Every structure is written in structure tokens, then in C-alpha cells.
Amino acid sequence: MRIEIDTTIPIPAPGPDMVGNVYPVRGGFGARNGHMHVIISHFDKVQGYCRYSGYCTVTVDCDGEIVGANSYALHYFDSKVPMAKVDGLDNLALTMRSL
């Protein structure tokens, strides 16, 4: 899997749905080498009496290759400004099947 990086299309202001937003990695090896977080999903779960919400991300390098994956609490991206948007992630549907 690879994400093509298109630099010719201006990015509109983000709406309330953050899936597809791209943020620069802050700090460490990823920041020095141009890595980016791409939000691929939002989750809001309740287990027992504990509610947890956040975003799942993939980390891509400056060539668009996926080099990692993480999850972050909702507040992590509150003060950050997206640098790009990946189109089509909100309509992506994968199927898991038994082996």
C-alpha cells in the first residue's frame, strides 16, 4: 500500500470530520525525516464503565510509504493544524476473513 502525495490541489479548511487529515510528526526521527500522521479512523468506545475516544493513524514517510501506526486521544490533535487531506479514507471498507 502506498499513498501518493499530490501537491497541486489546494486543501480546504478542515471540517468536523478529521478522517483523512494529515499532520507533521513532531519530534525525534520522524520529524527530522519528514514523516506525517494520517488519520484513518475515529473511535468512541465504552468498555465496562470506561469511555475512550480517539483517532487511529498511519505514519507515512516523505515518499508516502507507511512506516508505522498509532492511536491518539481526541485532544492530541486539538491544537494542531492539518497540512493536507487524504481523499477517500471515509469510504474505505476492508473485509477480514478467517484463514
Short mmCIF file of N, CA, C and O in Angstrom, two decimals:
data_model
loop_
_atom_site.label_atom_id
_atom_site.label_comp_id
_atom_site.label_asym_id
_atom_site.label_seq_id
_atom_site.Cartn_x
_atom_site.Cartn_y
_atom_site.Cartn_z
N MET A 1 0.85 -1.17 0.00
CA MET A 1 0.00 0.00 0.00
C MET A 1 0.89 1.23 0.00
O MET A 1 1.91 1.26 0.66
N ARG A 2 0.48 2.23 -0.73
CA ARG A 2 1.25 3.46 -0.84
C ARG A 2 0.26 4.62 -1.00
O ARG A 2 -0.75 4.48 -1.66
N ILE A 3 0.55 5.75 -0.40
CA ILE A 3 -0.27 6.95 -0.54
C ILE A 3 0.48 7.93 -1.42
O ILE A 3 1.59 8.34 -1.09
N GLU A 4 -0.10 8.27 -2.56
CA GLU A 4 0.50 9.25 -3.46
C GLU A 4 0.34 10.64 -2.84
O GLU A 4 -0.72 10.97 -2.31
N ILE A 5 1.37 11.46 -2.89
CA ILE A 5 1.34 12.80 -2.33
C ILE A 5 1.15 13.80 -3.46
O ILE A 5 2.05 14.04 -4.25
N ASP A 6 -0.06 14.38 -3.57
CA ASP A 6 -0.39 15.33 -4.62
C ASP A 6 -0.25 16.74 -4.05
O ASP A 6 -0.94 17.10 -3.12
N THR A 7 0.66 17.51 -4.60
CA THR A 7 0.92 18.86 -4.09
C THR A 7 0.29 19.94 -4.96
O THR A 7 0.52 21.12 -4.73
N THR A 8 -0.53 19.57 -5.95
CA THR A 8 -1.08 20.56 -6.87
C THR A 8 -2.47 21.06 -6.49
O THR A 8 -2.94 22.03 -7.03
N ILE A 9 -3.16 20.38 -5.56
CA ILE A 9 -4.53 20.74 -5.22
C ILE A 9 -4.55 21.48 -3.89
O ILE A 9 -4.04 20.98 -2.89
N PRO A 10 -5.13 22.70 -3.84
CA PRO A 10 -5.21 23.41 -2.55
C PRO A 10 -6.13 22.68 -1.59
O PRO A 10 -7.14 22.10 -1.99
N ILE A 11 -5.80 22.69 -0.33
CA ILE A 11 -6.55 21.98 0.69
C ILE A 11 -7.56 22.93 1.35
O ILE A 11 -7.18 23.98 1.85
N PRO A 12 -8.85 22.58 1.36
CA PRO A 12 -9.84 23.44 2.03
C PRO A 12 -9.69 23.37 3.54
O PRO A 12 -9.05 22.46 4.07
N ALA A 13 -10.31 24.31 4.23
CA ALA A 13 -10.30 24.28 5.70
C ALA A 13 -10.96 23.00 6.18
O ALA A 13 -11.97 22.57 5.63
N PRO A 14 -10.41 22.36 7.21
CA PRO A 14 -10.96 21.09 7.68
C PRO A 14 -12.33 21.26 8.32
O PRO A 14 -12.60 22.27 8.97
N GLY A 15 -13.17 20.28 8.12
CA GLY A 15 -14.49 20.26 8.74
C GLY A 15 -14.45 19.47 10.02
O GLY A 15 -13.37 19.12 10.52
N PRO A 16 -15.62 19.13 10.57
CA PRO A 16 -15.65 18.39 11.82
C PRO A 16 -15.15 16.95 11.68
O PRO A 16 -14.69 16.36 12.66
N ASP A 17 -15.19 16.39 10.50
CA ASP A 17 -14.71 15.02 10.30
C ASP A 17 -13.22 15.06 10.01
O ASP A 17 -12.79 15.57 8.99
N MET A 18 -12.42 14.51 10.91
CA MET A 18 -10.96 14.63 10.78
C MET A 18 -10.33 13.46 10.05
O MET A 18 -9.12 13.46 9.82
N VAL A 19 -11.11 12.44 9.67
CA VAL A 19 -10.54 11.31 8.94
C VAL A 19 -9.98 11.81 7.62
O VAL A 19 -10.64 12.50 6.87
N GLY A 20 -8.72 11.47 7.36
CA GLY A 20 -8.04 11.92 6.16
C GLY A 20 -7.10 13.08 6.40
O GLY A 20 -6.24 13.36 5.56
N ASN A 21 -7.24 13.78 7.53
CA ASN A 21 -6.34 14.89 7.81
C ASN A 21 -4.91 14.39 8.02
O ASN A 21 -4.68 13.31 8.55
N VAL A 22 -3.95 15.21 7.58
CA VAL A 22 -2.54 14.87 7.65
C VAL A 22 -1.84 15.91 8.52
O VAL A 22 -2.04 17.12 8.34
N TYR A 23 -1.01 15.43 9.46
CA TYR A 23 -0.28 16.30 10.37
C TYR A 23 1.20 15.91 10.37
O TYR A 23 1.52 14.73 10.29
N PRO A 24 2.09 16.88 10.50
CA PRO A 24 3.50 16.53 10.59
C PRO A 24 3.81 15.83 11.91
O PRO A 24 3.21 16.14 12.94
N VAL A 25 4.73 14.89 11.88
CA VAL A 25 5.20 14.26 13.11
C VAL A 25 6.04 15.29 13.85
O VAL A 25 6.83 16.02 13.26
N ARG A 26 5.84 15.37 15.16
CA ARG A 26 6.57 16.34 15.99
C ARG A 26 7.61 15.61 16.83
O ARG A 26 7.26 14.76 17.63
N GLY A 27 8.87 15.92 16.63
CA GLY A 27 9.93 15.38 17.46
C GLY A 27 10.54 14.09 16.96
O GLY A 27 9.90 13.29 16.28
N GLY A 28 11.81 13.91 17.28
CA GLY A 28 12.50 12.67 17.00
C GLY A 28 12.82 12.41 15.55
O GLY A 28 12.84 13.30 14.71
N PHE A 29 13.06 11.14 15.25
CA PHE A 29 13.46 10.70 13.92
C PHE A 29 12.44 11.09 12.86
O PHE A 29 12.79 11.55 11.78
N GLY A 30 11.15 10.89 13.17
CA GLY A 30 10.10 11.19 12.20
C GLY A 30 10.06 12.66 11.81
O GLY A 30 9.90 13.00 10.64
N ALA A 31 10.22 13.55 12.76
CA ALA A 31 10.22 14.98 12.47
C ALA A 31 11.43 15.36 11.62
O ALA A 31 11.31 16.17 10.70
N ARG A 32 12.57 14.79 11.92
CA ARG A 32 13.79 15.10 11.16
C ARG A 32 13.72 14.59 9.73
O ARG A 32 14.40 15.11 8.84
N ASN A 33 12.89 13.58 9.49
CA ASN A 33 12.84 12.95 8.17
C ASN A 33 11.52 13.17 7.43
O ASN A 33 11.23 12.46 6.47
N GLY A 34 10.72 14.12 7.87
CA GLY A 34 9.51 14.49 7.14
C GLY A 34 8.35 13.52 7.23
O GLY A 34 7.52 13.46 6.33
N HIS A 35 8.26 12.75 8.32
CA HIS A 35 7.14 11.82 8.47
C HIS A 35 5.86 12.57 8.81
O HIS A 35 5.90 13.67 9.37
N MET A 36 4.72 11.96 8.45
CA MET A 36 3.41 12.57 8.66
C MET A 36 2.44 11.56 9.24
O MET A 36 2.51 10.37 8.93
N HIS A 37 1.51 12.04 10.11
CA HIS A 37 0.41 11.23 10.62
C HIS A 37 -0.79 11.44 9.70
O HIS A 37 -1.17 12.57 9.42
N VAL A 38 -1.42 10.34 9.27
CA VAL A 38 -2.66 10.40 8.50
C VAL A 38 -3.74 9.75 9.36
O VAL A 38 -3.62 8.58 9.73
N ILE A 39 -4.78 10.51 9.70
CA ILE A 39 -5.88 9.95 10.49
C ILE A 39 -6.71 9.05 9.59
O ILE A 39 -7.23 9.50 8.57
N ILE A 40 -6.79 7.76 9.97
CA ILE A 40 -7.53 6.80 9.14
C ILE A 40 -8.87 6.40 9.75
O ILE A 40 -9.72 5.85 9.06
N SER A 41 -9.06 6.65 11.06
CA SER A 41 -10.35 6.34 11.66
C SER A 41 -10.51 7.06 12.99
O SER A 41 -9.54 7.47 13.62
N HIS A 42 -11.76 7.20 13.38
CA HIS A 42 -12.12 7.77 14.68
C HIS A 42 -12.79 6.66 15.47
O HIS A 42 -13.54 5.86 14.91
N PHE A 43 -12.51 6.56 16.78
CA PHE A 43 -13.21 5.56 17.60
C PHE A 43 -13.77 6.22 18.85
O PHE A 43 -13.25 7.20 19.35
N ASP A 44 -14.89 5.67 19.30
CA ASP A 44 -15.56 6.13 20.52
C ASP A 44 -16.18 4.87 21.14
O ASP A 44 -17.19 4.37 20.66
N LYS A 45 -15.54 4.35 22.16
CA LYS A 45 -15.93 3.05 22.74
C LYS A 45 -16.24 3.19 24.22
O LYS A 45 -15.73 4.07 24.89
N VAL A 46 -17.07 2.27 24.71
CA VAL A 46 -17.32 2.14 26.13
C VAL A 46 -17.06 0.69 26.50
O VAL A 46 -17.60 -0.22 25.89
N GLN A 47 -16.17 0.50 27.48
CA GLN A 47 -15.89 -0.85 27.96
C GLN A 47 -16.02 -0.82 29.48
O GLN A 47 -15.30 -0.07 30.15
N GLY A 48 -16.93 -1.63 29.99
CA GLY A 48 -17.24 -1.54 31.41
C GLY A 48 -17.87 -0.17 31.67
O GLY A 48 -18.84 0.20 31.04
N TYR A 49 -17.28 0.59 32.55
CA TYR A 49 -17.76 1.95 32.81
C TYR A 49 -16.78 2.99 32.29
O TYR A 49 -16.84 4.15 32.66
N CYS A 50 -15.88 2.58 31.44
CA CYS A 50 -14.84 3.47 30.93
C CYS A 50 -15.11 3.81 29.46
O CYS A 50 -15.29 2.92 28.63
N ARG A 51 -15.13 5.10 29.18
CA ARG A 51 -15.31 5.55 27.81
C ARG A 51 -13.97 6.05 27.29
O ARG A 51 -13.26 6.77 27.97
N TYR A 52 -13.62 5.62 26.10
CA TYR A 52 -12.38 6.10 25.48
C TYR A 52 -12.63 6.44 24.03
O TYR A 52 -13.33 5.74 23.32
N SER A 53 -12.08 7.58 23.60
CA SER A 53 -12.28 8.09 22.26
C SER A 53 -10.95 8.54 21.70
O SER A 53 -10.07 8.97 22.44
N GLY A 54 -10.82 8.47 20.39
CA GLY A 54 -9.58 8.93 19.79
C GLY A 54 -9.54 8.68 18.30
O GLY A 54 -10.56 8.47 17.65
N TYR A 55 -8.32 8.73 17.78
CA TYR A 55 -8.08 8.55 16.36
C TYR A 55 -6.99 7.50 16.15
O TYR A 55 -6.03 7.43 16.90
N CYS A 56 -7.16 6.70 15.11
CA CYS A 56 -6.11 5.79 14.66
C CYS A 56 -5.41 6.47 13.49
O CYS A 56 -6.07 7.06 12.63
N THR A 57 -4.10 6.37 13.47
CA THR A 57 -3.33 7.00 12.40
C THR A 57 -2.35 6.00 11.80
O THR A 57 -1.97 5.02 12.44
N VAL A 58 -1.98 6.25 10.56
CA VAL A 58 -0.80 5.60 9.99
C VAL A 58 0.24 6.69 9.82
O VAL A 58 -0.09 7.85 9.58
N THR A 59 1.48 6.32 9.98
CA THR A 59 2.58 7.25 9.78
C THR A 59 3.21 6.94 8.44
O THR A 59 3.52 5.78 8.15
N VAL A 60 3.35 7.97 7.60
CA VAL A 60 3.97 7.79 6.29
C VAL A 60 5.22 8.65 6.21
O VAL A 60 5.31 9.70 6.85
N ASP A 61 6.20 8.17 5.44
CA ASP A 61 7.40 8.96 5.24
C ASP A 61 7.18 9.95 4.10
O ASP A 61 6.08 10.02 3.53
N CYS A 62 8.19 10.71 3.76
CA CYS A 62 8.03 11.77 2.74
C CYS A 62 7.81 11.20 1.34
O CYS A 62 7.47 11.94 0.42
N ASP A 63 7.96 9.88 1.16
CA ASP A 63 7.67 9.24 -0.12
C ASP A 63 6.28 8.62 -0.15
O ASP A 63 5.88 8.01 -1.14
N GLY A 64 5.53 8.72 0.97
CA GLY A 64 4.20 8.15 1.04
C GLY A 64 4.16 6.71 1.49
O GLY A 64 3.09 6.10 1.53
N GLU A 65 5.30 6.13 1.85
CA GLU A 65 5.35 4.74 2.34
C GLU A 65 4.90 4.70 3.80
O GLU A 65 5.32 5.52 4.61
N ILE A 66 4.05 3.73 4.13
CA ILE A 66 3.61 3.57 5.52
C ILE A 66 4.75 2.99 6.34
O ILE A 66 5.32 1.95 5.99
N VAL A 67 5.10 3.68 7.43
CA VAL A 67 6.21 3.25 8.28
C VAL A 67 5.79 3.02 9.73
O VAL A 67 6.62 2.66 10.56
N GLY A 68 4.50 3.22 10.04
CA GLY A 68 4.05 3.00 11.41
C GLY A 68 2.55 3.21 11.56
O GLY A 68 1.87 3.65 10.63
N ALA A 69 2.05 2.89 12.74
CA ALA A 69 0.63 3.10 13.07
C ALA A 69 0.52 3.41 14.55
O ALA A 69 1.31 2.90 15.36
N ASN A 70 -0.42 4.27 14.90
CA ASN A 70 -0.61 4.69 16.30
C ASN A 70 -2.07 4.99 16.56
O ASN A 70 -2.86 5.11 15.63
N SER A 71 -2.40 5.16 17.83
CA SER A 71 -3.70 5.72 18.19
C SER A 71 -3.45 6.84 19.18
O SER A 71 -2.52 6.79 19.98
N TYR A 72 -4.30 7.87 19.10
CA TYR A 72 -4.15 9.05 19.93
C TYR A 72 -5.49 9.44 20.51
O TYR A 72 -6.53 9.28 19.86
N ALA A 73 -5.49 9.98 21.73
CA ALA A 73 -6.71 10.52 22.33
C ALA A 73 -7.18 11.72 21.51
O ALA A 73 -6.40 12.35 20.80
N LEU A 74 -8.47 12.02 21.62
CA LEU A 74 -9.06 13.11 20.84
C LEU A 74 -8.31 14.44 21.01
O LEU A 74 -8.10 15.16 20.05
N HIS A 75 -7.88 14.74 22.23
CA HIS A 75 -7.27 16.04 22.49
C HIS A 75 -5.90 16.22 21.84
O HIS A 75 -5.43 17.34 21.70
N TYR A 76 -5.25 15.12 21.42
CA TYR A 76 -3.90 15.23 20.86
C TYR A 76 -3.85 16.16 19.65
O TYR A 76 -2.90 16.92 19.48
N PHE A 77 -4.86 16.12 18.80
CA PHE A 77 -4.86 16.91 17.57
C PHE A 77 -5.57 18.26 17.73
O PHE A 77 -5.64 19.04 16.77
N ASP A 78 -6.10 18.57 18.93
CA ASP A 78 -6.85 19.81 19.14
C ASP A 78 -6.08 21.06 18.75
O ASP A 78 -6.63 21.97 18.13
N SER A 79 -4.82 21.15 19.11
CA SER A 79 -4.05 22.38 18.86
C SER A 79 -3.20 22.28 17.59
O SER A 79 -2.39 23.16 17.33
N LYS A 80 -3.39 21.23 16.82
CA LYS A 80 -2.57 21.05 15.62
C LYS A 80 -3.35 21.45 14.37
O LYS A 80 -4.56 21.30 14.31
N VAL A 81 -2.63 21.96 13.39
CA VAL A 81 -3.24 22.40 12.14
C VAL A 81 -2.89 21.39 11.05
O VAL A 81 -1.71 21.07 10.85
N PRO A 82 -3.90 20.84 10.35
CA PRO A 82 -3.60 19.87 9.30
C PRO A 82 -2.84 20.51 8.15
O PRO A 82 -3.04 21.67 7.84
N MET A 83 -1.94 19.72 7.55
CA MET A 83 -1.14 20.22 6.43
C MET A 83 -1.64 19.70 5.09
O MET A 83 -1.25 20.21 4.05
N ALA A 84 -2.51 18.68 5.11
CA ALA A 84 -3.02 18.09 3.87
C ALA A 84 -4.24 17.24 4.22
O ALA A 84 -4.60 17.09 5.38
N LYS A 85 -4.86 16.69 3.19
CA LYS A 85 -6.02 15.80 3.36
C LYS A 85 -5.87 14.64 2.39
O LYS A 85 -5.52 14.84 1.23
N VAL A 86 -6.10 13.42 2.87
CA VAL A 86 -6.11 12.23 2.03
C VAL A 86 -7.57 11.94 1.69
O VAL A 86 -8.38 11.67 2.58
N ASP A 87 -7.92 12.01 0.42
CA ASP A 87 -9.29 11.75 -0.01
C ASP A 87 -9.57 10.26 -0.08
O ASP A 87 -8.69 9.45 -0.36
N GLY A 88 -10.82 9.88 0.21
CA GLY A 88 -11.27 8.51 0.02
C GLY A 88 -11.21 7.62 1.24
O GLY A 88 -11.74 6.51 1.21
N LEU A 89 -10.59 8.06 2.33
CA LEU A 89 -10.50 7.20 3.51
C LEU A 89 -11.85 6.99 4.19
O LEU A 89 -12.08 5.94 4.77
N ASP A 90 -12.74 7.97 4.12
CA ASP A 90 -14.03 7.83 4.77
C ASP A 90 -14.92 6.80 4.09
O ASP A 90 -15.87 6.30 4.68
N ASN A 91 -14.63 6.44 2.85
CA ASN A 91 -15.42 5.44 2.11
C ASN A 91 -14.72 4.09 2.02
O ASN A 91 -15.25 3.18 1.41
N LEU A 92 -13.55 3.96 2.60
CA LEU A 92 -12.77 2.73 2.51
C LEU A 92 -13.40 1.65 3.38
O LEU A 92 -13.71 1.88 4.55
N ALA A 93 -13.64 0.47 2.81
CA ALA A 93 -14.20 -0.66 3.55
C ALA A 93 -13.36 -1.90 3.26
O ALA A 93 -13.28 -2.34 2.12
N LEU A 94 -12.73 -2.43 4.29
CA LEU A 94 -11.93 -3.65 4.16
C LEU A 94 -12.71 -4.80 4.77
O LEU A 94 -13.55 -4.61 5.63
N THR A 95 -12.42 -6.01 4.34
CA THR A 95 -13.09 -7.21 4.86
C THR A 95 -12.07 -8.13 5.48
O THR A 95 -11.08 -8.48 4.86
N MET A 96 -12.33 -8.55 6.73
CA MET A 96 -11.49 -9.53 7.41
C MET A 96 -12.16 -10.88 7.26
O MET A 96 -13.36 -11.02 7.46
N ARG A 97 -11.38 -11.88 6.85
CA ARG A 97 -11.94 -13.22 6.69
C ARG A 97 -11.03 -14.21 7.41
O ARG A 97 -9.83 -13.98 7.54
N SER A 98 -11.61 -15.28 7.87
CA SER A 98 -10.81 -16.30 8.58
C SER A 98 -9.91 -17.04 7.59
O SER A 98 -10.19 -17.12 6.39
N LEU A 99 -8.85 -17.57 8.11
CA LEU A 99 -7.90 -18.32 7.27
C LEU A 99 -8.12 -19.80 7.37
O LEU A 99 -8.59 -20.31 8.32
#
